[in-house]
């Protein structure tokens, strides 16, 4: 798959396998193996395999990255913080796709987006360095004007809009807040597209919130982990991927 290909009419699904590594690490040893999960996700129709190598290696570890690189047939989307260690690691691995994310040690998951507006020069240098390594770079940002404008100024070809606030409002059955957050995503998409940015979305998406987000015009990729792996506990990974893909396809058809 060419990561620089034109925007597909149906959003591609990136399956985040971090949570499989979290479960493995809870007991040490090798089981369950995130590489097996990636291969099952591919059999179910995943388009991209996404993982986050955190500074503290709390889930995905360096040897997982190496095994994914050499044994996983899918395009890899490498999520990482903007640090020298991670940029050097990405240059070694050379994944087709990179998503730069914020990282705080104490957080349970990636909270909030990357503050590109506050660090444009640093992010611009990272984008240039990764582009020189042949990686397509995406910036994981809050769906707001300042961050979108900064992402364009930093020279990133793509942004991934943080859908956490919208997904949480849907989970909490707060219809008013969900409507406001969905509008924020719509406005962000329009602004990103006007600036020529390819636009992705992710974080906290369940089957229900995926349906709405996938229907937004021009979303090229969705990156989903926790709810998809959670659903897999009941139906298996292949079927879970099929269920999410079906929701995405239906949203585009009916949306
Ligand atoms: N996109 C990015 C950039 C992320 O950091 C994460 C979480 O690691 C996700 C998507 C997936 O979020 P979730 O596991 O809540 O589906």
PDB file of C-alpha atoms and ligand atoms in Angstrom:
ATOM      1  CA  UNK A   1       0.000   0.000   0.000  1.00  0.00           C
ATOM      2  CA  UNK A   2       1.282   3.409  -0.917  1.00  0.00           C
ATOM      3  CA  UNK A   3       0.913   5.634   2.180  1.00  0.00           C
ATOM      4  CA  UNK A   4       0.865   8.688  -0.096  1.00  0.00           C
ATOM      5  CA  UNK A   5      -2.024   7.319  -2.199  1.00  0.00           C
ATOM      6  CA  UNK A   6      -5.101   9.511  -2.730  1.00  0.00           C
ATOM      7  CA  UNK A   7      -7.802   9.535  -0.038  1.00  0.00           C
ATOM      8  CA  UNK A   8      -9.903   6.354  -0.264  1.00  0.00           C
ATOM      9  CA  UNK A   9     -13.687   6.695  -0.490  1.00  0.00           C
ATOM     10  CA  UNK A  10     -14.086   4.474   2.596  1.00  0.00           C
ATOM     11  CA  UNK A  11     -11.774   5.211   5.528  1.00  0.00           C
ATOM     12  CA  UNK A  12      -9.004   2.660   6.031  1.00  0.00           C
ATOM     13  CA  UNK A  13      -8.891   0.892   9.385  1.00  0.00           C
ATOM     14  CA  UNK A  14      -5.703   0.956  11.410  1.00  0.00           C
ATOM     15  CA  UNK A  15      -5.852  -1.612  14.216  1.00  0.00           C
ATOM     16  CA  UNK A  16      -3.907  -0.603  17.300  1.00  0.00           C
ATOM     17  CA  UNK A  17      -2.415  -3.696  18.964  1.00  0.00           C
ATOM     18  CA  UNK A  18      -0.933  -2.024  22.087  1.00  0.00           C
ATOM     19  CA  UNK A  19      -3.595  -3.518  24.321  1.00  0.00           C
ATOM     20  CA  UNK A  20      -2.574  -7.054  23.390  1.00  0.00           C
ATOM     21  CA  UNK A  21       0.948  -6.246  24.563  1.00  0.00           C
ATOM     22  CA  UNK A  22      -0.471  -4.779  27.791  1.00  0.00           C
ATOM     23  CA  UNK A  23      -2.193  -8.092  28.506  1.00  0.00           C
ATOM     24  CA  UNK A  24       0.975 -10.051  27.725  1.00  0.00           C
ATOM     25  CA  UNK A  25       3.093  -7.833  29.941  1.00  0.00           C
ATOM     26  CA  UNK A  26       0.685  -8.286  32.869  1.00  0.00           C
ATOM     27  CA  UNK A  27       2.132 -11.799  33.287  1.00  0.00           C
ATOM     28  CA  UNK A  28       5.493 -11.515  31.551  1.00  0.00           C
ATOM     29  CA  UNK A  29       6.287 -14.169  28.951  1.00  0.00           C
ATOM     30  CA  UNK A  30       5.112 -14.142  25.354  1.00  0.00           C
ATOM     31  CA  UNK A  31       1.354 -14.670  25.468  1.00  0.00           C
ATOM     32  CA  UNK A  32      -0.765 -13.157  23.993  1.00  0.00           C
ATOM     33  CA  UNK A  33       1.563 -12.096  21.198  1.00  0.00           C
ATOM     34  CA  UNK A  34       0.857  -8.721  19.527  1.00  0.00           C
ATOM     35  CA  UNK A  35       2.324 -10.120  16.274  1.00  0.00           C
ATOM     36  CA  UNK A  36      -0.297 -12.917  16.275  1.00  0.00           C
ATOM     37  CA  UNK A  37      -2.942 -10.258  16.947  1.00  0.00           C
ATOM     38  CA  UNK A  38      -1.662  -8.184  14.023  1.00  0.00           C
ATOM     39  CA  UNK A  39      -1.831 -11.195  11.724  1.00  0.00           C
ATOM     40  CA  UNK A  40      -5.364 -12.057  12.876  1.00  0.00           C
ATOM     41  CA  UNK A  41      -6.377  -8.421  12.346  1.00  0.00           C
ATOM     42  CA  UNK A  42      -5.023  -8.634   8.798  1.00  0.00           C
ATOM     43  CA  UNK A  43      -7.030 -11.782   8.118  1.00  0.00           C
ATOM     44  CA  UNK A  44     -10.106  -9.860   9.326  1.00  0.00           C
ATOM     45  CA  UNK A  45      -9.387  -7.075   6.841  1.00  0.00           C
ATOM     46  CA  UNK A  46      -7.316  -4.512   8.773  1.00  0.00           C
ATOM     47  CA  UNK A  47      -5.641  -2.083   6.386  1.00  0.00           C
ATOM     48  CA  UNK A  48      -2.909  -0.850   8.704  1.00  0.00           C
ATOM     49  CA  UNK A  49      -1.326  -2.092  11.938  1.00  0.00           C
ATOM     50  CA  UNK A  50      -0.796   0.686  14.456  1.00  0.00           C
ATOM     51  CA  UNK A  51       1.369   0.558  17.577  1.00  0.00           C
ATOM     52  CA  UNK A  52       2.820   3.025  20.046  1.00  0.00           C
ATOM     53  CA  UNK A  53       6.353   2.498  21.324  1.00  0.00           C
ATOM     54  CA  UNK A  54       6.297   4.460  24.564  1.00  0.00           C
ATOM     55  CA  UNK A  55       9.361   5.761  26.318  1.00  0.00           C
ATOM     56  CA  UNK A  56       8.598   3.464  29.288  1.00  0.00           C
ATOM     57  CA  UNK A  57       7.881   0.438  27.002  1.00  0.00           C
ATOM     58  CA  UNK A  58       4.777  -0.299  29.052  1.00  0.00           C
ATOM     59  CA  UNK A  59       3.138  -2.256  26.238  1.00  0.00           C
ATOM     60  CA  UNK A  60       4.902  -2.568  22.866  1.00  0.00           C
ATOM     61  CA  UNK A  61       8.629  -3.309  23.250  1.00  0.00           C
ATOM     62  CA  UNK A  62      11.563  -2.903  20.891  1.00  0.00           C
ATOM     63  CA  UNK A  63      11.584  -6.607  19.997  1.00  0.00           C
ATOM     64  CA  UNK A  64       7.873  -6.370  19.062  1.00  0.00           C
ATOM     65  CA  UNK A  65       8.691  -3.549  16.674  1.00  0.00           C
ATOM     66  CA  UNK A  66      11.448  -5.615  15.112  1.00  0.00           C
ATOM     67  CA  UNK A  67       9.197  -8.668  14.715  1.00  0.00           C
ATOM     68  CA  UNK A  68       6.404  -6.525  13.257  1.00  0.00           C
ATOM     69  CA  UNK A  69       8.873  -4.973  10.840  1.00  0.00           C
ATOM     70  CA  UNK A  70      10.168  -8.309   9.592  1.00  0.00           C
ATOM     71  CA  UNK A  71       7.091 -10.555   9.903  1.00  0.00           C
ATOM     72  CA  UNK A  72       3.955  -8.434   9.467  1.00  0.00           C
ATOM     73  CA  UNK A  73       2.788  -7.924   5.890  1.00  0.00           C
ATOM     74  CA  UNK A  74       0.635  -4.866   6.688  1.00  0.00           C
ATOM     75  CA  UNK A  75       1.729  -1.258   6.411  1.00  0.00           C
ATOM     76  CA  UNK A  76       2.875  -0.231   9.892  1.00  0.00           C
ATOM     77  CA  UNK A  77       1.846   3.006  11.552  1.00  0.00           C
ATOM     78  CA  UNK A  78       4.424   3.788  14.250  1.00  0.00           C
ATOM     79  CA  UNK A  79       3.125   6.115  16.973  1.00  0.00           C
ATOM     80  CA  UNK A  80       5.828   7.870  18.947  1.00  0.00           C
ATOM     81  CA  UNK A  81       6.656  10.945  20.976  1.00  0.00           C
ATOM     82  CA  UNK A  82       8.820  13.687  19.493  1.00  0.00           C
ATOM     83  CA  UNK A  83      12.056  12.704  21.217  1.00  0.00           C
ATOM     84  CA  UNK A  84      15.530  12.080  19.807  1.00  0.00           C
ATOM     85  CA  UNK A  85      15.393   8.462  20.961  1.00  0.00           C
ATOM     86  CA  UNK A  86      12.119   7.813  19.106  1.00  0.00           C
ATOM     87  CA  UNK A  87      13.107   9.693  15.957  1.00  0.00           C
ATOM     88  CA  UNK A  88      16.318   7.645  15.774  1.00  0.00           C
ATOM     89  CA  UNK A  89      14.346   4.434  16.323  1.00  0.00           C
ATOM     90  CA  UNK A  90      11.899   5.345  13.533  1.00  0.00           C
ATOM     91  CA  UNK A  91      14.811   6.109  11.205  1.00  0.00           C
ATOM     92  CA  UNK A  92      16.135   2.593  11.872  1.00  0.00           C
ATOM     93  CA  UNK A  93      12.745   0.869  11.396  1.00  0.00           C
ATOM     94  CA  UNK A  94      11.560   3.046   8.492  1.00  0.00           C
ATOM     95  CA  UNK A  95       7.826   2.339   8.789  1.00  0.00           C
ATOM     96  CA  UNK A  96       5.726   3.730   5.927  1.00  0.00           C
ATOM     97  CA  UNK A  97       3.607   5.732   8.389  1.00  0.00           C
ATOM     98  CA  UNK A  98       4.402   7.614  11.579  1.00  0.00           C
ATOM     99  CA  UNK A  99       2.046   9.392  13.940  1.00  0.00           C
ATOM    100  CA  UNK A 100       3.649  11.827  16.360  1.00  0.00           C
ATOM    101  CA  UNK A 101       1.844  11.912  19.696  1.00  0.00           C
ATOM    102  CA  UNK A 102       2.281  13.601  23.064  1.00  0.00           C
ATOM    103  CA  UNK A 103       3.466  11.440  25.926  1.00  0.00           C
ATOM    104  CA  UNK A 104       3.298  11.918  29.663  1.00  0.00           C
ATOM    105  CA  UNK A 105       4.572   9.164  31.943  1.00  0.00           C
ATOM    106  CA  UNK A 106       1.675   9.207  34.394  1.00  0.00           C
ATOM    107  CA  UNK A 107      -1.151   9.038  31.850  1.00  0.00           C
ATOM    108  CA  UNK A 108      -3.162   5.834  31.334  1.00  0.00           C
ATOM    109  CA  UNK A 109      -3.420   6.448  27.609  1.00  0.00           C
ATOM    110  CA  UNK A 110      -2.563   9.277  25.223  1.00  0.00           C
ATOM    111  CA  UNK A 111      -4.401  12.205  26.776  1.00  0.00           C
ATOM    112  CA  UNK A 112      -4.990  15.206  24.552  1.00  0.00           C
ATOM    113  CA  UNK A 113      -3.223  15.981  21.322  1.00  0.00           C
ATOM    114  CA  UNK A 114       0.287  17.073  20.494  1.00  0.00           C
ATOM    115  CA  UNK A 115       0.826  20.779  21.183  1.00  0.00           C
ATOM    116  CA  UNK A 116       2.101  21.601  17.707  1.00  0.00           C
ATOM    117  CA  UNK A 117       1.181  25.281  18.042  1.00  0.00           C
ATOM    118  CA  UNK A 118       3.472  25.584  21.073  1.00  0.00           C
ATOM    119  CA  UNK A 119       6.413  23.782  19.399  1.00  0.00           C
ATOM    120  CA  UNK A 120       6.156  24.457  15.672  1.00  0.00           C
ATOM    121  CA  UNK A 121       9.906  24.537  15.012  1.00  0.00           C
ATOM    122  CA  UNK A 122      10.586  21.316  16.894  1.00  0.00           C
ATOM    123  CA  UNK A 123       7.730  19.515  15.133  1.00  0.00           C
ATOM    124  CA  UNK A 124       8.767  20.951  11.778  1.00  0.00           C
ATOM    125  CA  UNK A 125      12.301  19.557  12.266  1.00  0.00           C
ATOM    126  CA  UNK A 126      10.865  16.140  13.240  1.00  0.00           C
ATOM    127  CA  UNK A 127       8.561  16.099  10.192  1.00  0.00           C
ATOM    128  CA  UNK A 128      11.461  16.948   7.876  1.00  0.00           C
ATOM    129  CA  UNK A 129      13.701  14.309   9.446  1.00  0.00           C
ATOM    130  CA  UNK A 130      11.037  11.590   9.125  1.00  0.00           C
ATOM    131  CA  UNK A 131      10.071  12.611   5.603  1.00  0.00           C
ATOM    132  CA  UNK A 132      13.748  12.247   4.662  1.00  0.00           C
ATOM    133  CA  UNK A 133      13.540   8.675   6.043  1.00  0.00           C
ATOM    134  CA  UNK A 134      10.630   8.023   3.660  1.00  0.00           C
ATOM    135  CA  UNK A 135       7.892   8.079   6.318  1.00  0.00           C
ATOM    136  CA  UNK A 136       4.503   9.682   5.862  1.00  0.00           C
ATOM    137  CA  UNK A 137       4.002  11.778   8.966  1.00  0.00           C
ATOM    138  CA  UNK A 138       0.754  12.445  10.757  1.00  0.00           C
ATOM    139  CA  UNK A 139       0.334  14.658  13.834  1.00  0.00           C
ATOM    140  CA  UNK A 140      -2.149  13.585  16.515  1.00  0.00           C
ATOM    141  CA  UNK A 141      -3.888  16.827  17.493  1.00  0.00           C
ATOM    142  CA  UNK A 142      -6.969  18.229  19.162  1.00  0.00           C
ATOM    143  CA  UNK A 143      -9.621  19.196  16.615  1.00  0.00           C
ATOM    144  CA  UNK A 144      -9.066  22.946  16.917  1.00  0.00           C
ATOM    145  CA  UNK A 145      -8.040  25.699  14.495  1.00  0.00           C
ATOM    146  CA  UNK A 146      -4.752  26.631  16.202  1.00  0.00           C
ATOM    147  CA  UNK A 147      -3.350  23.076  16.139  1.00  0.00           C
ATOM    148  CA  UNK A 148      -4.504  22.444  12.575  1.00  0.00           C
ATOM    149  CA  UNK A 149      -2.915  25.648  11.306  1.00  0.00           C
ATOM    150  CA  UNK A 150       0.274  24.800  13.196  1.00  0.00           C
ATOM    151  CA  UNK A 151       0.329  21.266  11.724  1.00  0.00           C
ATOM    152  CA  UNK A 152       0.169  22.739   8.226  1.00  0.00           C
ATOM    153  CA  UNK A 153       2.887  25.259   9.136  1.00  0.00           C
ATOM    154  CA  UNK A 154       5.058  22.400  10.442  1.00  0.00           C
ATOM    155  CA  UNK A 155       4.886  20.725   7.037  1.00  0.00           C
ATOM    156  CA  UNK A 156       3.020  17.562   8.048  1.00  0.00           C
ATOM    157  CA  UNK A 157       1.059  15.960   5.200  1.00  0.00           C
ATOM    158  CA  UNK A 158      -1.523  14.451   7.586  1.00  0.00           C
ATOM    159  CA  UNK A 159      -3.251  15.070  10.896  1.00  0.00           C
ATOM    160  CA  UNK A 160      -5.074  12.608  13.116  1.00  0.00           C
ATOM    161  CA  UNK A 161      -7.913  14.321  14.946  1.00  0.00           C
ATOM    162  CA  UNK A 162      -8.308  13.261  18.580  1.00  0.00           C
ATOM    163  CA  UNK A 163     -11.836  11.877  18.910  1.00  0.00           C
ATOM    164  CA  UNK A 164     -11.625  11.189  22.665  1.00  0.00           C
ATOM    165  CA  UNK A 165     -13.907  14.032  23.765  1.00  0.00           C
ATOM    166  CA  UNK A 166     -16.574  13.056  21.237  1.00  0.00           C
ATOM    167  CA  UNK A 167     -16.316   9.327  22.041  1.00  0.00           C
ATOM    168  CA  UNK A 168     -16.522   9.997  25.795  1.00  0.00           C
ATOM    169  CA  UNK A 169     -19.634  12.147  25.315  1.00  0.00           C
ATOM    170  CA  UNK A 170     -21.274   9.321  23.313  1.00  0.00           C
ATOM    171  CA  UNK A 171     -20.342   6.788  26.015  1.00  0.00           C
ATOM    172  CA  UNK A 172     -21.779   9.083  28.696  1.00  0.00           C
ATOM    173  CA  UNK A 173     -24.997   9.423  26.653  1.00  0.00           C
ATOM    174  CA  UNK A 174     -24.555  13.217  26.803  1.00  0.00           C
ATOM    175  CA  UNK A 175     -26.273  14.060  23.517  1.00  0.00           C
ATOM    176  CA  UNK A 176     -25.716  17.809  23.772  1.00  0.00           C
ATOM    177  CA  UNK A 177     -21.989  17.511  24.393  1.00  0.00           C
ATOM    178  CA  UNK A 178     -21.670  14.803  21.730  1.00  0.00           C
ATOM    179  CA  UNK A 179     -23.324  17.101  19.180  1.00  0.00           C
ATOM    180  CA  UNK A 180     -20.932  19.939  20.099  1.00  0.00           C
ATOM    181  CA  UNK A 181     -17.885  17.684  19.874  1.00  0.00           C
ATOM    182  CA  UNK A 182     -19.047  16.252  16.549  1.00  0.00           C
ATOM    183  CA  UNK A 183     -19.396  19.773  15.184  1.00  0.00           C
ATOM    184  CA  UNK A 184     -15.853  20.510  16.409  1.00  0.00           C
ATOM    185  CA  UNK A 185     -14.654  17.484  14.426  1.00  0.00           C
ATOM    186  CA  UNK A 186     -16.587  18.626  11.334  1.00  0.00           C
ATOM    187  CA  UNK A 187     -15.125  22.138  11.547  1.00  0.00           C
ATOM    188  CA  UNK A 188     -11.645  20.721  12.081  1.00  0.00           C
ATOM    189  CA  UNK A 189     -11.988  18.459   9.048  1.00  0.00           C
ATOM    190  CA  UNK A 190     -13.086  21.331   6.845  1.00  0.00           C
ATOM    191  CA  UNK A 191     -10.176  23.475   8.026  1.00  0.00           C
ATOM    192  CA  UNK A 192      -7.639  20.669   7.602  1.00  0.00           C
ATOM    193  CA  UNK A 193      -8.884  19.915   4.092  1.00  0.00           C
ATOM    194  CA  UNK A 194      -8.791  23.583   3.145  1.00  0.00           C
ATOM    195  CA  UNK A 195      -5.113  23.553   4.136  1.00  0.00           C
ATOM    196  CA  UNK A 196      -4.488  20.417   2.060  1.00  0.00           C
ATOM    197  CA  UNK A 197      -3.978  18.080   5.018  1.00  0.00           C
ATOM    198  CA  UNK A 198      -5.017  14.452   4.748  1.00  0.00           C
ATOM    199  CA  UNK A 199      -7.166  13.816   7.789  1.00  0.00           C
ATOM    200  CA  UNK A 200      -7.405  10.777  10.046  1.00  0.00           C
ATOM    201  CA  UNK A 201      -9.228  10.251  13.335  1.00  0.00           C
ATOM    202  CA  UNK A 202      -8.923   8.106  16.406  1.00  0.00           C
ATOM    203  CA  UNK A 203      -8.982   7.566  20.140  1.00  0.00           C
ATOM    204  CA  UNK A 204     -11.724   6.118  22.291  1.00  0.00           C
ATOM    205  CA  UNK A 205     -13.814   5.033  19.320  1.00  0.00           C
ATOM    206  CA  UNK A 206     -16.375   2.284  19.934  1.00  0.00           C
ATOM    207  CA  UNK A 207     -18.620   0.638  17.343  1.00  0.00           C
ATOM    208  CA  UNK A 208     -21.227   3.371  18.011  1.00  0.00           C
ATOM    209  CA  UNK A 209     -18.916   6.381  17.785  1.00  0.00           C
ATOM    210  CA  UNK A 210     -17.016   4.849  14.857  1.00  0.00           C
ATOM    211  CA  UNK A 211     -20.244   4.856  12.844  1.00  0.00           C
ATOM    212  CA  UNK A 212     -20.659   8.615  13.223  1.00  0.00           C
ATOM    213  CA  UNK A 213     -17.037   9.562  12.747  1.00  0.00           C
ATOM    214  CA  UNK A 214     -16.664   7.333   9.667  1.00  0.00           C
ATOM    215  CA  UNK A 215     -19.579   9.173   8.068  1.00  0.00           C
ATOM    216  CA  UNK A 216     -17.757  12.538   8.259  1.00  0.00           C
ATOM    217  CA  UNK A 217     -16.690  13.534   4.774  1.00  0.00           C
ATOM    218  CA  UNK A 218     -13.100  12.963   3.751  1.00  0.00           C
ATOM    219  CA  UNK A 219     -11.759  10.981   6.724  1.00  0.00           C
ATOM    220  CA  UNK A 220      -9.005   8.855   5.192  1.00  0.00           C
ATOM    221  CA  UNK A 221      -8.104   6.578   8.112  1.00  0.00           C
ATOM    222  CA  UNK A 222      -9.467   5.551  11.510  1.00  0.00           C
ATOM    223  CA  UNK A 223      -7.086   4.185  14.150  1.00  0.00           C
ATOM    224  CA  UNK A 224      -8.833   2.048  16.738  1.00  0.00           C
ATOM    225  CA  UNK A 225      -7.487  -0.050  19.586  1.00  0.00           C
ATOM    226  CA  UNK A 226      -9.161  -0.430  22.962  1.00  0.00           C
ATOM    227  CA  UNK A 227     -12.766  -1.014  21.898  1.00  0.00           C
ATOM    228  CA  UNK A 228     -11.789  -3.244  18.978  1.00  0.00           C
ATOM    229  CA  UNK A 229      -9.541  -5.465  21.111  1.00  0.00           C
ATOM    230  CA  UNK A 230     -12.199  -5.407  23.870  1.00  0.00           C
ATOM    231  CA  UNK A 231     -14.870  -6.542  21.388  1.00  0.00           C
ATOM    232  CA  UNK A 232     -12.449  -9.257  20.242  1.00  0.00           C
ATOM    233  CA  UNK A 233     -12.635 -10.869  23.691  1.00  0.00           C
ATOM    234  CA  UNK A 234     -16.187 -11.884  22.812  1.00  0.00           C
ATOM    235  CA  UNK A 235     -15.938 -12.497  19.055  1.00  0.00           C
ATOM    236  CA  UNK A 236     -12.228 -12.944  18.256  1.00  0.00           C
ATOM    237  CA  UNK A 237      -9.922 -10.459  16.556  1.00  0.00           C
ATOM    238  CA  UNK A 238     -10.788 -11.366  12.963  1.00  0.00           C
ATOM    239  CA  UNK A 239     -14.509 -10.955  13.588  1.00  0.00           C
ATOM    240  CA  UNK A 240     -13.995  -7.784  15.616  1.00  0.00           C
ATOM    241  CA  UNK A 241     -12.126  -6.226  12.694  1.00  0.00           C
ATOM    242  CA  UNK A 242     -14.893  -7.349  10.341  1.00  0.00           C
ATOM    243  CA  UNK A 243     -17.509  -5.774  12.628  1.00  0.00           C
ATOM    244  CA  UNK A 244     -15.672  -2.430  12.706  1.00  0.00           C
ATOM    245  CA  UNK A 245     -15.074  -2.555   8.952  1.00  0.00           C
ATOM    246  CA  UNK A 246     -18.776  -3.239   8.377  1.00  0.00           C
ATOM    247  CA  UNK A 247     -19.769  -0.248  10.518  1.00  0.00           C
ATOM    248  CA  UNK A 248     -17.328   1.962   8.609  1.00  0.00           C
ATOM    249  CA  UNK A 249     -18.566   0.744   5.216  1.00  0.00           C
ATOM    250  CA  UNK A 250     -22.205   1.213   6.230  1.00  0.00           C
ATOM    251  CA  UNK A 251     -21.507   4.715   7.530  1.00  0.00           C
ATOM    252  CA  UNK A 252     -19.989   5.713   4.189  1.00  0.00           C
ATOM    253  CA  UNK A 253     -22.795   4.114   2.229  1.00  0.00           C
ATOM    254  CA  UNK A 254     -25.609   5.653   4.288  1.00  0.00           C
ATOM    255  CA  UNK A 255     -23.774   8.701   5.657  1.00  0.00           C
TER     256      UNK A 255
HETATM  257  N1  LIG B   1      -4.703   7.126  17.700  1.00  0.00           N
HETATM  258  C1  LIG B   1      -3.680   7.515  18.503  1.00  0.00           C
HETATM  259  C2  LIG B   1      -2.751   8.565  17.990  1.00  0.00           C
HETATM  260  C3  LIG B   1      -3.491   6.939  19.762  1.00  0.00           C
HETATM  261  O1  LIG B   1      -2.469   7.347  20.545  1.00  0.00           O
HETATM  262  C4  LIG B   1      -4.375   5.921  20.186  1.00  0.00           C
HETATM  263  C5  LIG B   1      -4.188   5.288  21.529  1.00  0.00           C
HETATM  264  O2  LIG B   1      -2.962   4.691  21.632  1.00  0.00           O
HETATM  265  C6  LIG B   1      -5.397   5.539  19.316  1.00  0.00           C
HETATM  266  C7  LIG B   1      -5.553   6.174  18.089  1.00  0.00           C
HETATM  267  C8  LIG B   1      -6.342   4.448  19.658  1.00  0.00           C
HETATM  268  O3  LIG B   1      -7.105   4.778  20.783  1.00  0.00           O
HETATM  269  P1  LIG B   1      -8.022   3.679  21.435  1.00  0.00           P
HETATM  270  O4  LIG B   1      -7.148   2.600  21.970  1.00  0.00           O
HETATM  271  O5  LIG B   1      -8.739   4.439  22.512  1.00  0.00           O
HETATM  272  O6  LIG B   1      -8.940   3.173  20.355  1.00  0.00           O
END
